[in-house]
Amino acid sequence: MTSRAAFWRRILVYALYIAVCSLLQVTLPDSVAVLGATPDLTLILAVLCGYMFGSGDGFVIGLAAGFMRDLLAGQTLGLGMLLLMYAGIASSVLLHRFFRRNILFGLVLVAFFSAAYAAALLILTYLVPPLTDIVYPFGELLERLRLALPGQVLANLAAALPLIFLLVFLGPYRRSGRGDDPDDTIMGDSLWRVA
Amino acid sequence: MRGIARNRIFLLVFTTLLLVTVILLSSLPGSPLHFLTSPVSAVLEPVQKTLLGVTDQVTGFFESLREGMRIRKENLALREENAALRSQIDQLAEAGRQYEALKEAFALKDQYAGYTIVGARVLTREIGQWFDVFRIDVGTADGFSVTETRSYAVVDAQSRLIGRVLSTDLVSGKVLPLIHEGFSVSAKVDTPDGPLMRLRGTLELKDQGLCLADQIPSAASLMPGDVLVTSGAGGLFPAGIPIGTVVSVRTADTSSERQAVIQPFAGFDQLTTVFVMKGAQP
């Protein structure tokens, strides 16, 4: 595959994944909820792209998925972009640097970032209350987080597993086509271990 | 290598600052930044409607299987009821004609006579904290433009309050539901000279589909079962839109002020169509 064809493959596949994930996320009925939570597909996509394909991809996919998130359900523009951009970059830096990329650590990252994302929103709600004259006690926010997090993590893990396989086998890169990624020079590993 | 790292850090810092600016600017009511989303919204709208249609059909298929037996029994009962209602229709038609005549005679106005009601389809559902508004398929192209001083009440098919329009782009708008912690409206008990109070959403009650009334006058009588409607104070919402019923009255944790837990009339789970109330331009 020529580099030009590979480039367009990346663009088209990523565009498709972002559109499908974001639209599904805001359309999924409550009947597919796990412990009251539906999967946060845009967050999972940003985290997995960062982890599997490096910080550049994590950065761009985080921004694009965040834009769709803001567009479809955000109170403001930019918040989703900011959060998912950092999720994409951070996921490329964490386990990626210390472990060979594999499914197990991909799932660990999804669980970790589900919790980190919820914690970030909790802090944001505490620092920037929606109504200026209303104070939200930190304990109350923490209790909400404690109740909602298990379901959210489970729902995200359930959705992450098929998404990992999709990104590996029907992803933006051919399975052996990641040798040119600067991130990979750190690890000397351009292949994804599926098993 | 060090140069690449420096560039990456610069890009990250620059993007972060840019996004923080975008967040601050877009949080201003009526911000023109919301129009940036118009091209994407225009492209996504037909896709979303198709997806919604497919989802509705799939969900509807399974629901119809589940509900089939129940509906058959209900149908029998309804047939009998239908026969009785047919005779009532004739009587009511005559009553309606009399009402129109009386209304004209007394120059009685419709409750929301100054408002245009526009139907809208719900395109998306909420997806968690800070991303918990839903989108509808009306926007500035339909004449709805949100500014710092102008928004629009959103009601359901029975004219019960759902929320208000938060922002609009060319073809879509975002609705802040009344159980959202950022929502507040002036309400009153639905009685002549009913006491005024503030109704708002809270994090604590949102998950239960409830909201809170506070700033209740100390001398006001408020009992479980009382009905709250919009007061019309502030001019954003017309007076008299049904909001919900008082479930319980309690004392606030941090002060001696009374608060009431409100069960909204409108259901938010299966919301597919809403109506936006557009008042006369100021």
XYZ file of C-alpha atoms in Angstrom:
477
model
C 0.000 0.000 0.000
C 1.404 3.410 -0.954
C 1.832 6.047 1.712
C -0.886 8.148 0.069
C -3.348 5.271 0.117
C -2.389 4.510 3.707
C -3.028 8.136 4.642
C -6.521 8.123 3.131
C -7.260 4.802 4.743
C -6.427 6.345 8.120
C -8.612 9.374 7.489
C -11.599 7.386 6.264
C -11.431 4.683 8.916
C -10.994 7.178 11.740
C -13.835 9.357 10.404
C -16.086 6.331 10.250
C -15.208 5.158 13.762
C -15.669 8.635 15.230
C -19.022 9.173 13.511
C -20.369 5.722 14.402
C -19.157 5.792 18.018
C -20.434 9.281 18.755
C -23.811 8.744 17.075
C -24.285 5.362 18.732
C -23.402 6.821 22.107
C -26.180 9.393 21.980
C -28.710 6.992 20.456
C -28.254 3.812 22.489
C -31.428 3.082 24.466
C -31.311 2.527 28.227
C -32.070 -1.148 27.638
C -28.381 -1.736 26.807
C -27.217 -0.104 30.052
C -24.946 -2.001 32.453
C -25.839 -1.143 36.078
C -27.543 1.988 34.786
C -24.637 3.147 32.612
C -24.233 3.083 28.848
C -20.739 2.806 27.322
C -18.803 6.011 26.773
C -17.757 5.089 23.241
C -15.963 8.335 22.358
C -13.794 8.133 25.474
C -12.978 4.485 24.775
C -12.089 5.286 21.173
C -9.742 8.125 22.145
C -8.039 6.016 24.834
C -7.609 2.976 22.605
C -6.330 4.988 19.646
C -3.765 6.675 21.865
C -2.679 3.392 23.410
C -2.642 1.359 20.203
C -1.430 3.868 17.646
C 0.584 6.473 19.536
C 0.312 10.004 20.872
C -0.252 11.665 17.485
C -3.294 9.549 16.777
C -4.474 9.862 20.385
C -4.221 13.650 20.142
C -6.141 13.962 16.858
C -8.766 11.325 17.596
C -9.279 12.769 21.081
C -9.904 16.197 19.583
C -12.223 14.908 16.861
C -14.190 12.574 19.139
C -14.398 15.357 21.721
C -15.758 17.745 19.114
C -18.512 15.275 18.250
C -19.229 14.835 21.943
C -19.515 18.606 22.424
C -21.629 18.951 19.313
C -24.067 16.199 20.197
C -24.459 16.562 23.948
C -22.163 19.225 25.368
C -23.263 22.313 27.242
C -20.261 24.157 25.850
C -17.889 23.667 22.949
C -14.355 22.584 23.784
C -14.702 20.740 27.087
C -15.101 17.329 25.492
C -12.271 18.105 23.079
C -9.953 19.083 25.919
C -10.752 16.056 28.078
C -10.586 13.488 25.295
C -7.446 15.034 23.822
C -5.658 14.571 27.152
C -7.142 11.076 27.515
C -5.774 10.157 24.082
C -2.327 11.542 24.796
C -2.104 10.179 28.343
C -3.131 6.704 27.219
C -0.300 6.716 24.685
C 2.187 7.616 27.392
C 1.132 5.391 30.300
C 1.294 1.628 29.843
C 2.379 2.016 26.231
C 5.900 2.984 27.300
C 6.396 0.276 29.852
C 4.573 -2.708 28.494
C 4.159 -4.363 25.151
C 0.797 -3.324 23.845
C -1.817 -6.004 24.370
C -5.497 -6.368 25.005
C -5.262 -6.796 28.746
C -3.456 -3.510 29.251
C -5.804 -1.862 26.772
C -8.684 -2.875 29.021
C -6.802 -1.760 32.125
C -6.331 1.622 30.500
C -10.008 1.895 29.580
C -10.970 1.137 33.192
C -8.388 3.603 34.512
C -9.453 6.400 32.182
C -13.149 5.782 32.880
C -12.395 6.478 36.526
C -10.041 9.368 35.771
C -12.579 10.968 33.442
C -15.352 10.696 36.048
C -12.988 12.171 38.661
C -12.098 15.067 36.351
C -15.773 15.885 35.852
C -16.378 15.669 39.595
C -13.629 18.197 40.270
C -14.932 20.400 37.466
C -18.453 20.340 38.888
C -17.078 21.217 42.322
C -14.926 24.077 41.039
C -17.353 25.420 38.425
C -20.883 24.884 39.800
C -23.615 25.236 37.164
C -25.592 27.698 39.336
C -23.252 30.171 41.000
C -25.252 30.462 44.239
C -25.457 26.708 44.767
C -22.613 24.889 46.505
C -22.202 21.204 45.787
C -20.656 19.435 48.791
C -17.599 17.446 47.741
C -18.815 14.452 49.751
C -22.086 14.381 47.857
C -20.255 14.491 44.541
C -17.930 11.732 45.700
C -20.856 9.567 46.736
C -22.418 10.033 43.293
C -19.139 9.020 41.711
C -18.904 5.929 43.923
C -22.401 4.819 42.927
C -22.013 5.494 39.203
C -18.450 4.345 38.598
C -18.761 0.517 38.772
C -21.500 0.486 36.132
C -19.633 2.934 33.926
C -16.379 0.959 34.111
C -18.163 -2.319 33.356
C -20.092 -0.803 30.437
C -16.902 0.705 29.032
C -14.987 -2.560 29.375
C -17.787 -4.462 27.645
C -17.673 -2.023 24.743
C -13.873 -1.798 24.660
C -13.298 -5.468 23.922
C -15.025 -5.571 20.507
C -13.643 -2.121 19.699
C -10.074 -3.320 20.286
C -10.579 -6.186 17.840
C -12.192 -3.853 15.324
C -9.276 -1.421 15.569
C -6.770 -4.257 15.197
C -8.384 -6.093 12.305
C -10.437 -3.335 10.638
C -8.416 -0.425 11.913
C -6.700 2.601 10.410
C -3.431 0.683 9.822
C -2.512 -2.626 8.328
C -1.393 -4.915 11.124
C 2.271 -4.577 10.136
C 2.153 -0.976 9.023
C 3.230 0.879 12.143
C 6.969 0.871 11.672
C 7.086 4.572 10.849
C 5.575 5.735 14.123
C 8.079 7.750 16.176
C 6.473 6.429 19.372
C 7.360 2.921 18.385
C 11.057 3.608 18.223
C 10.924 3.797 22.007
C 9.562 0.299 22.262
C 10.873 -1.248 19.090
C 7.484 -2.905 18.674
C 5.145 -2.139 15.848
C 2.851 -5.121 16.193
C -0.179 -5.482 18.328
C -0.457 -8.633 20.309
C -4.008 -9.893 19.998
C -3.648 -12.973 22.185
C 14.686 14.473 19.292
C 14.612 17.301 21.804
C 13.207 19.588 19.107
C 10.338 17.192 18.390
C 9.528 16.959 22.103
C 9.593 20.769 22.392
C 7.263 21.083 19.406
C 4.875 18.565 20.880
C 4.764 20.369 24.204
C 4.218 23.674 22.412
C 1.376 22.148 20.373
C -0.213 20.720 23.505
C -0.014 23.982 25.434
C -1.286 25.979 22.446
C -4.224 23.607 21.871
C -5.075 23.632 25.576
C -5.151 27.425 25.714
C -7.183 27.568 22.510
C -9.725 25.078 23.848
C -10.011 26.865 27.193
C -10.763 30.062 25.274
C -13.357 28.220 23.191
C -14.968 26.800 26.350
C -15.191 30.236 27.959
C -16.541 31.899 24.835
C -19.051 29.188 24.030
C -20.405 29.216 27.585
C -21.684 32.745 27.015
C -25.382 32.680 26.111
C -25.942 33.311 22.415
C -22.277 32.831 21.602
C -21.619 32.873 17.841
C -19.240 29.947 18.378
C -22.239 27.630 18.406
C -22.650 28.381 14.718
C -19.312 26.657 14.080
C -21.144 23.408 14.532
C -23.753 24.224 11.879
C -22.011 22.515 8.911
C -21.416 19.326 10.891
C -24.952 19.433 12.277
C -26.353 19.840 8.778
C -24.432 16.780 7.587
C -25.219 14.717 10.677
C -28.915 15.524 10.903
C -30.129 13.143 8.149
C -27.742 10.426 9.377
C -29.015 10.813 12.916
C -32.646 10.769 11.837
C -32.025 7.570 9.872
C -30.220 6.020 12.836
C -33.017 7.089 15.170
C -35.546 5.598 12.791
C -33.675 2.285 12.710
C -33.278 2.304 16.505
C -36.963 3.075 16.920
C -37.895 0.241 14.586
C -35.643 -2.303 16.296
C -36.741 -1.213 19.762
C -40.329 -1.091 18.591
C -40.147 -4.615 17.190
C -38.980 -6.097 20.479
C -41.359 -3.992 22.485
C -44.256 -5.019 20.277
C -43.466 -8.688 20.906
C -43.341 -8.076 24.640
C -46.410 -5.952 24.699
C -48.444 -8.033 22.234
C -50.329 -10.066 24.792
C -51.060 -7.117 26.994
C -52.250 -5.029 24.071
C -54.658 -7.722 22.914
C -56.438 -7.690 26.263
C -56.321 -3.951 26.416
C -57.744 -3.743 22.916
C -60.862 -5.629 23.940
C -61.442 -3.242 26.819
C -60.765 -0.261 24.591
C -63.289 -1.365 21.982
C -65.987 -1.251 24.627
C -64.752 2.076 25.883
C -64.578 3.386 22.345
C -68.263 2.745 21.800
C -69.097 4.735 24.920
C -66.758 7.554 23.923
C -68.250 7.918 20.471
C -71.509 9.005 21.969
C -69.663 11.451 24.213
C -67.879 13.003 21.236
C -71.133 14.250 19.785
C -72.021 15.846 23.101
C -68.562 17.407 23.447
C -68.628 18.765 19.907
C -71.743 20.668 20.793
C -70.131 21.832 24.060
C -67.091 22.995 22.076
C -69.208 25.097 19.786
C -70.811 26.710 22.809
C -67.382 27.347 24.362
C -66.096 29.090 21.226
C -69.153 31.295 21.217
C -68.678 32.180 24.887
C -64.944 32.760 24.436
C -65.609 35.236 21.703
C -68.282 36.895 23.764
C -66.015 37.377 26.790
C -62.855 38.065 24.742
C -61.229 35.173 26.577
C -57.659 34.582 25.473
C -55.959 31.228 25.040
C -53.503 30.543 27.842
C -50.495 30.793 25.529
C -52.083 32.949 22.845
C -48.955 35.074 22.375
C -46.776 32.033 21.701
C -46.121 29.988 18.617
C -45.664 26.287 19.342
C -43.188 24.464 17.116
C -42.798 20.682 17.203
C -39.284 19.216 17.304
C -37.821 15.747 17.218
C -35.360 14.709 19.923
C -32.147 13.706 18.118
C -29.838 12.663 20.933
C -29.941 11.609 24.528
C -27.712 12.813 27.342
C -24.424 10.958 27.890
C -23.359 11.877 31.409
C -22.362 14.792 33.563
C -21.453 17.973 31.662
C -22.721 16.264 28.528
C -26.303 16.019 29.660
C -28.267 18.210 27.323
C -30.255 16.745 24.447
C -30.486 17.942 20.867
C -33.613 18.724 18.912
C -34.047 19.370 15.215
C -34.966 23.072 15.330
C -32.413 25.852 15.104
C -31.888 29.362 13.879
C -33.232 28.397 10.450
C -36.589 27.869 12.188
C -36.378 31.258 13.863
C -34.986 30.172 17.245
C -31.993 32.210 18.294
C -30.819 32.096 21.905
C -29.251 35.218 23.365
C -28.310 36.366 26.851
C -31.842 37.586 27.425
C -33.851 35.276 25.215
C -34.482 31.568 25.390
C -37.455 29.339 24.752
C -39.541 27.075 26.944
C -39.702 23.446 25.840
C -42.830 21.451 26.691
C -44.182 17.995 25.913
C -47.360 17.095 24.035
C -49.445 17.855 27.126
C -47.834 21.314 27.496
C -45.874 20.183 30.578
C -42.500 21.783 31.134
C -39.466 19.849 29.829
C -36.763 22.544 30.018
C -35.414 25.409 27.978
C -33.382 25.873 24.835
C -29.722 26.364 25.809
C -28.180 27.114 22.420
C -28.950 26.787 18.746
C -27.046 26.406 15.523
C -28.480 26.513 12.018
C -30.410 23.254 12.085
C -30.393 22.049 15.685
C -30.770 23.242 19.244
C -29.697 21.970 22.656
C -32.236 21.638 25.448
C -31.396 21.949 29.137
C -33.873 19.670 30.958
C -35.564 20.987 34.086
C -33.985 18.281 36.275
C -30.515 19.459 35.207
C -28.494 21.119 37.978
C -27.992 24.191 35.802
C -31.719 24.790 35.316
C -33.813 27.145 37.396
C -37.213 28.741 36.879
C -39.570 30.883 38.913
C -42.524 28.743 39.961
C -45.681 29.142 41.977
C -48.278 26.939 43.550
C -51.161 26.532 41.129
C -53.731 28.369 43.219
C -54.959 31.970 43.065
C -52.191 34.047 44.729
C -50.061 30.907 45.122
C -46.642 31.586 46.754
C -43.669 32.163 44.445
C -40.536 30.031 44.741
C -37.541 28.927 42.728
C -37.483 25.522 41.098
C -34.122 24.040 40.114
C -32.405 20.791 39.317
C -29.902 19.229 41.699
C -27.236 16.566 41.295
C -28.737 14.628 44.185
C -32.240 14.392 42.704
C -31.436 14.298 38.995
C -30.850 10.555 38.871
C -34.264 9.970 40.425
C -35.910 12.234 37.848
C -36.842 14.776 40.531
C -36.059 18.455 41.122
C -36.077 20.884 44.039
C -38.088 23.971 44.988
C -36.408 26.440 47.318
C -36.652 30.102 48.329
C -40.130 29.261 49.659
C -41.658 32.162 51.618
C -41.688 31.284 55.327
C -45.389 31.985 55.675
C -46.370 29.999 52.581
C -48.324 26.806 52.933
C -46.887 23.989 50.865
C -48.098 20.414 51.090
C -47.282 17.163 49.302
C -49.591 16.908 46.318
C -49.567 20.636 45.566
C -49.118 21.406 41.880
C -46.420 23.857 40.729
C -46.652 25.891 37.533
C -44.372 28.516 36.008
C -45.005 31.934 37.502
C -44.136 33.968 34.419
C -41.779 36.136 36.489
C -38.655 36.933 34.504
C -40.433 36.749 31.185
C -38.569 33.720 29.858
C -41.392 31.274 30.398
C -45.069 32.074 30.040
C -47.061 31.752 33.263
C -49.062 28.643 33.940
C -47.001 25.851 32.360
C -47.490 22.788 34.581
C -44.184 21.682 36.149
C -44.899 18.959 38.675
C -46.260 17.995 42.065
C -44.745 18.370 45.520
C -43.536 14.984 46.785
C -42.226 16.101 50.158
C -41.303 19.227 52.086
C -38.079 19.268 54.075
C -35.689 21.598 55.841
C -32.426 22.392 54.063
C -29.261 20.817 55.495
C -27.379 24.094 55.710
C -30.106 26.469 56.878
C -33.587 26.553 58.313
C -35.027 27.292 54.902
C -37.715 24.948 53.620
C -37.250 23.010 50.415
C -39.656 20.832 48.478
C -38.887 17.807 46.344
C -40.819 17.998 43.083
C -41.847 15.185 40.768
C -42.032 16.701 37.272
C -45.101 15.828 35.238
C -43.040 15.257 32.117
C -41.197 11.978 31.626
C -37.652 12.220 30.294
C -36.880 8.574 29.536
C -38.829 8.002 26.348
C -38.900 11.544 25.052
C -39.075 11.551 21.245
C -40.987 14.719 20.392
C -41.063 18.064 22.197
C -42.607 21.462 21.508
C -40.762 24.757 21.653
C -42.705 27.878 22.673
C -41.733 30.964 20.795
C -43.031 34.220 22.223
C -43.431 37.545 20.448
C -40.057 39.230 19.876
C -39.304 41.987 22.416
